[in-house]
Amino acid sequence: MGKKLYFNHDAGVDDLVSLFLVLQMKDVELIGVSVIPADGYLEPGMAASRKIIDRFGAPGASGTVEVARSNSRGRNPFPAEWRMHTFFVDALPILNEPGVIHTREAGLPAHKHMIQQLLASDEPVTLLFTGPLTDLARALDEAPEIEEKIDKLVWMGGTFNEKGNVQEPEHDGTAEWNAFWDPEAVDRVWNSGIKIELVALESTNKVPLTVPVRNRWASLRRHAGLDFVGQCYAACPPLVFMETNSTYYLWDVLTTAVVGDPSLVEMKTVHSAVIADGPSQGRTVETADGRPVSLVYDVEPERFFDYITSLSQNA
Ligand code: AGV
Ligand code: CA
């Protein structure tokens, strides 16, 4: 069946496209999904996730993969304007054609569901997190023994650049949003022994959403999977002349691709810590005595886009 994966996401456009993509990876066995209401809303995030598994999962996925609802809340809320994207994806006709949902909702909240799935696994599990780390931090507090079951964490979050992507009153702009939503959770995970592969903002510089990228998906829309990806990204502004606060990169999709094919990227070890309070809260910094993480510092964009296109084409 391939390597086991547990996926926690926060219901943004690229989070939901990421769920679609992991379902296409032949060598990945998805053992659970959970949704945290950070850069998206919970109800449409749950519904869209279950519908994506129904529509694009392998035969049988609807009967085996459960979606768990997070009851975690962050310290710094995302802009509602971005969070509204979840309603758009959940309303796409391609997900609503059948009119019924088969994939079950888990009985346990996200962090407890993840603990249950990890403890039940007889082999190490990869964790993919494309939103804040809150559910993982809580799971580690509640059941530290899960560390032994975790092969590695692949996380989209943080940045070692001077400039992050948070532009909020009372903040100095140095943090990345997933880290800013719950800085203490980052600190908790950094203080664990889990191996971490990090896709930070600088990792995604070469993979912005552009008009040519969209046009390639449009030209292949006869394939249902690429039609879905194109429809999802239609909600997001592409990079045209210059970057703005709302320019979209393929943040979570690159992170997901690292799980499916690590050879797409280059990684190096960085020693780091997170600032938990004050005007730089959520900022990740390099420090000589910090905890080591593998930072993705380069990607071959053509190979990356070919990879996600071919996964989608076969859906
Ligand atoms: O900081 C990147 C994270 C990723 O997990 N999210 C979006 C991705 O799902 C927050 C974010 C930053 N800028 C955004 C974001 C934007 N312009 N629109 C929506 N979300
Ligand atoms: Ca996300």
Short mmCIF file of C-alpha atoms in Angstrom, two decimals, residues 11-255:
data_model
loop_
_atom_site.label_atom_id
_atom_site.label_comp_id
_atom_site.label_asym_id
_atom_site.label_seq_id
_atom_site.Cartn_x
_atom_site.Cartn_y
_atom_site.Cartn_z
CA ALA A 11 -9.32 24.38 4.42
CA GLY A 12 -7.70 26.97 2.15
CA VAL A 13 -7.76 26.52 -1.63
CA ASP A 14 -4.30 24.95 -1.76
CA ASP A 15 -5.07 22.77 1.29
CA LEU A 16 -8.06 21.24 -0.50
CA VAL A 17 -6.12 20.83 -3.75
CA SER A 18 -3.45 19.11 -1.63
CA LEU A 19 -6.02 16.63 -0.33
CA PHE A 20 -7.01 15.90 -3.91
CA LEU A 21 -3.34 15.31 -4.81
CA VAL A 22 -2.48 12.95 -1.92
CA LEU A 23 -5.45 10.83 -2.99
CA GLN A 24 -3.74 10.39 -6.40
CA MET A 25 -0.40 9.21 -4.99
CA LYS A 26 -0.13 5.47 -5.61
CA ASP A 27 2.57 4.91 -2.98
CA VAL A 28 0.78 6.79 -0.19
CA GLU A 29 -1.81 5.27 2.14
CA LEU A 30 -3.93 7.99 3.73
CA ILE A 31 -4.86 6.91 7.30
CA GLY A 32 -6.77 10.05 8.30
CA VAL A 33 -7.58 13.66 7.56
CA SER A 34 -8.40 16.51 9.90
CA VAL A 35 -9.55 20.07 9.36
CA ILE A 36 -8.59 23.04 11.53
CA PRO A 37 -10.49 26.32 11.03
CA ALA A 38 -7.53 28.67 10.53
CA ASP A 39 -7.28 29.94 6.91
CA GLY A 40 -10.75 28.58 6.22
CA TYR A 41 -14.10 27.76 7.84
CA LEU A 42 -14.82 24.48 9.56
CA GLU A 43 -18.21 23.37 8.20
CA PRO A 44 -17.45 23.85 4.49
CA GLY A 45 -13.90 22.56 5.12
CA MET A 46 -15.26 19.31 6.56
CA ALA A 47 -17.85 18.92 3.83
CA ALA A 48 -15.44 19.73 0.99
CA SER A 49 -12.85 17.28 2.34
CA ARG A 50 -15.37 14.46 2.54
CA LYS A 51 -16.67 15.22 -0.96
CA ILE A 52 -13.13 15.30 -2.40
CA ILE A 53 -12.46 11.84 -0.92
CA ASP A 54 -15.75 10.58 -2.40
CA ARG A 55 -15.12 12.06 -5.84
CA PHE A 56 -11.36 11.63 -6.22
CA GLY A 57 -10.29 8.90 -3.76
CA ALA A 58 -9.53 5.34 -4.82
CA PRO A 59 -12.47 2.92 -4.74
CA GLY A 60 -13.03 2.15 -1.06
CA ALA A 61 -11.47 5.36 0.26
CA SER A 62 -14.89 6.68 1.31
CA GLY A 63 -15.37 3.64 3.51
CA THR A 64 -11.97 3.82 5.23
CA VAL A 65 -10.65 7.39 5.43
CA GLU A 66 -12.34 9.47 8.14
CA VAL A 67 -12.28 13.27 8.38
CA ALA A 68 -11.94 14.73 11.88
CA ARG A 69 -13.08 18.15 13.03
CA SER A 70 -10.59 20.19 15.01
CA ASN A 71 -11.75 22.03 18.11
CA SER A 72 -8.51 24.04 18.29
CA ARG A 73 -8.59 27.83 18.19
CA GLY A 74 -5.66 30.09 17.35
CA ARG A 75 -4.37 33.24 18.90
CA ASN A 76 -4.34 35.39 15.75
CA PRO A 77 -7.28 34.90 13.35
CA PHE A 78 -6.85 34.86 9.56
CA PRO A 79 -8.57 37.55 7.44
CA ALA A 80 -12.18 36.50 6.76
CA GLU A 81 -11.72 37.44 3.10
CA TRP A 82 -9.23 34.58 2.63
CA ARG A 83 -11.24 32.18 4.78
CA MET A 84 -14.30 32.61 2.52
CA HIS A 85 -12.52 30.53 -0.16
CA THR A 86 -13.61 27.37 1.66
CA PHE A 87 -17.26 28.05 0.80
CA PHE A 88 -16.34 28.47 -2.85
CA VAL A 89 -14.56 25.11 -3.13
CA ASP A 90 -17.30 23.32 -1.20
CA ALA A 91 -19.89 24.71 -3.62
CA LEU A 92 -18.15 23.56 -6.83
CA PRO A 93 -20.60 21.54 -8.97
CA ILE A 94 -18.02 18.79 -9.58
CA LEU A 95 -18.13 18.01 -5.83
CA ASN A 96 -21.89 18.27 -5.52
CA GLU A 97 -23.07 16.18 -8.46
CA PRO A 98 -24.00 13.11 -6.36
CA GLY A 99 -25.94 15.09 -3.74
CA VAL A 100 -24.89 12.72 -0.93
CA ILE A 101 -21.66 12.34 1.08
CA HIS A 102 -20.32 8.88 1.95
CA THR A 103 -16.97 9.59 3.65
CA ARG A 104 -17.54 9.56 7.40
CA GLU A 105 -16.84 12.24 9.90
CA ALA A 106 -14.67 10.96 12.78
CA GLY A 107 -16.24 10.72 16.23
CA LEU A 108 -13.15 12.20 17.89
CA PRO A 109 -11.82 15.75 17.59
CA ALA A 110 -8.79 16.17 15.31
CA HIS A 111 -5.94 15.87 17.81
CA LYS A 112 -7.49 12.80 19.48
CA HIS A 113 -8.28 11.24 16.11
CA MET A 114 -4.65 11.67 15.10
CA ILE A 115 -3.48 10.07 18.37
CA GLN A 116 -5.82 7.13 17.77
CA GLN A 117 -4.65 6.62 14.19
CA LEU A 118 -0.98 6.88 15.14
CA LEU A 119 -1.24 4.44 18.05
CA ALA A 120 -3.13 1.96 15.87
CA SER A 121 -0.42 1.99 13.20
CA ASP A 122 2.14 -0.80 13.16
CA GLU A 123 4.55 1.26 11.08
CA PRO A 124 5.87 4.84 11.25
CA VAL A 125 3.52 7.46 9.84
CA THR A 126 4.35 10.64 7.92
CA LEU A 127 2.48 13.74 9.13
CA LEU A 128 1.56 16.37 6.57
CA PHE A 129 0.46 19.72 8.06
CA THR A 130 -0.50 22.55 5.72
CA GLY A 131 -1.97 24.87 8.36
CA PRO A 132 -1.02 25.77 11.93
CA LEU A 133 0.51 23.13 14.23
CA THR A 134 -2.05 23.44 17.05
CA ASP A 135 -3.53 19.94 16.77
CA LEU A 136 -0.08 18.34 16.75
CA ALA A 137 1.05 20.36 19.78
CA ARG A 138 -2.07 19.28 21.68
CA ALA A 139 -1.63 15.65 20.63
CA LEU A 140 1.97 15.69 21.88
CA ASP A 141 0.89 17.13 25.23
CA GLU A 142 -1.82 14.53 25.62
CA ALA A 143 0.04 11.48 24.33
CA PRO A 144 3.82 12.06 24.11
CA GLU A 145 4.26 8.38 23.18
CA ILE A 146 3.00 9.14 19.64
CA GLU A 147 6.45 10.53 18.84
CA GLU A 148 7.68 6.97 18.33
CA LYS A 149 5.02 6.41 15.67
CA ILE A 150 5.93 9.50 13.65
CA ASP A 151 8.39 8.99 10.82
CA LYS A 152 8.57 12.73 10.11
CA LEU A 153 6.52 15.91 9.96
CA VAL A 154 6.33 17.76 6.65
CA TRP A 155 5.05 21.26 7.44
CA MET A 156 4.23 24.39 5.43
CA GLY A 157 5.07 27.25 7.74
CA GLY A 158 7.59 29.82 8.89
CA THR A 159 10.20 31.82 7.05
CA PHE A 160 13.81 32.83 7.62
CA ASN A 161 13.43 35.85 5.36
CA GLU A 162 13.37 39.34 6.85
CA LYS A 163 9.82 39.74 5.57
CA GLY A 164 6.98 37.32 6.25
CA ASN A 165 3.42 37.42 4.88
CA VAL A 166 1.57 38.73 7.95
CA GLN A 167 0.38 42.30 7.57
CA GLU A 168 -1.61 43.04 10.69
CA PRO A 169 -1.78 45.87 13.21
CA GLU A 170 0.59 45.40 16.16
CA HIS A 171 2.84 43.02 14.20
CA ASP A 172 6.18 43.83 12.56
CA GLY A 173 5.57 41.71 9.43
CA THR A 174 8.35 39.16 10.01
CA ALA A 175 6.16 36.07 10.48
CA GLU A 176 4.50 33.57 8.15
CA TRP A 177 0.75 33.12 8.75
CA ASN A 178 0.61 29.45 9.81
CA ALA A 179 3.22 30.15 12.49
CA PHE A 180 1.55 33.44 13.50
CA TRP A 181 -1.90 31.83 14.03
CA ASP A 182 -0.47 29.79 16.92
CA PRO A 183 3.20 30.54 17.73
CA GLU A 184 3.14 28.47 20.93
CA ALA A 185 2.21 25.38 18.96
CA VAL A 186 5.30 25.85 16.78
CA ASP A 187 7.40 26.11 19.93
CA ARG A 188 5.85 22.90 21.34
CA VAL A 189 6.56 20.94 18.17
CA TRP A 190 10.10 22.38 17.93
CA ASN A 191 10.66 21.07 21.47
CA SER A 192 9.78 17.52 20.43
CA GLY A 193 12.14 14.95 18.94
CA ILE A 194 10.17 14.70 15.68
CA LYS A 195 12.11 14.96 12.44
CA ILE A 196 10.87 18.06 10.59
CA GLU A 197 10.91 18.91 6.89
CA LEU A 198 9.98 22.52 6.40
CA VAL A 199 8.50 24.29 3.39
CA ALA A 200 8.87 27.93 4.38
CA LEU A 201 7.93 31.02 2.37
CA GLU A 202 11.32 31.15 0.68
CA SER A 203 10.85 27.53 -0.47
CA THR A 204 7.87 28.56 -2.61
CA ASN A 205 9.35 31.63 -4.38
CA LYS A 206 9.73 29.72 -7.63
CA VAL A 207 6.15 28.39 -7.65
CA PRO A 208 3.75 31.34 -7.75
CA LEU A 209 0.31 30.98 -9.29
CA THR A 210 0.67 32.61 -12.72
CA VAL A 211 -1.52 33.00 -15.80
CA PRO A 212 0.53 30.49 -17.86
CA VAL A 213 0.14 27.92 -15.05
CA ARG A 214 -3.62 28.47 -15.10
CA ASN A 215 -3.74 28.25 -18.88
CA ARG A 216 -1.98 24.91 -18.83
CA TRP A 217 -4.62 23.53 -16.46
CA ALA A 218 -7.36 25.08 -18.61
CA SER A 219 -6.01 23.37 -21.73
CA LEU A 220 -6.33 20.02 -19.96
CA ARG A 221 -9.73 20.54 -18.40
CA ARG A 222 -11.17 17.57 -20.22
CA HIS A 223 -9.56 15.62 -17.35
CA ALA A 224 -11.86 15.97 -14.33
CA GLY A 225 -8.92 16.33 -11.93
CA LEU A 226 -7.39 19.25 -13.80
CA ASP A 227 -10.78 20.87 -14.22
CA PHE A 228 -11.13 20.67 -10.43
CA VAL A 229 -7.67 22.17 -9.79
CA GLY A 230 -8.32 24.97 -12.30
CA GLN A 231 -11.73 25.76 -10.79
CA CYS A 232 -10.24 25.89 -7.26
CA TYR A 233 -7.44 28.27 -8.22
CA ALA A 234 -9.88 30.48 -10.13
CA ALA A 235 -10.68 31.98 -6.70
CA CYS A 236 -7.10 33.21 -6.19
CA PRO A 237 -5.28 36.20 -7.71
CA PRO A 238 -2.26 35.21 -9.84
CA LEU A 239 1.14 36.92 -9.88
CA VAL A 240 1.20 39.30 -12.84
CA PHE A 241 3.36 42.41 -12.46
CA MET A 242 4.33 42.47 -8.82
CA GLU A 243 3.65 40.63 -5.60
CA THR A 244 0.82 41.92 -3.39
CA ASN A 245 -0.43 40.77 -0.01
CA SER A 246 -2.92 38.50 -1.72
CA THR A 247 -0.62 36.95 -4.36
CA TYR A 248 -0.96 33.19 -4.28
CA TYR A 249 1.93 30.74 -4.27
CA LEU A 250 1.53 26.96 -4.42
CA TRP A 251 2.59 26.82 -0.75
CA ASP A 252 0.71 23.73 0.42
CA VAL A 253 0.83 21.96 -2.91
CA LEU A 254 4.64 22.13 -2.94
CA THR A 255 4.65 20.78 0.62
#
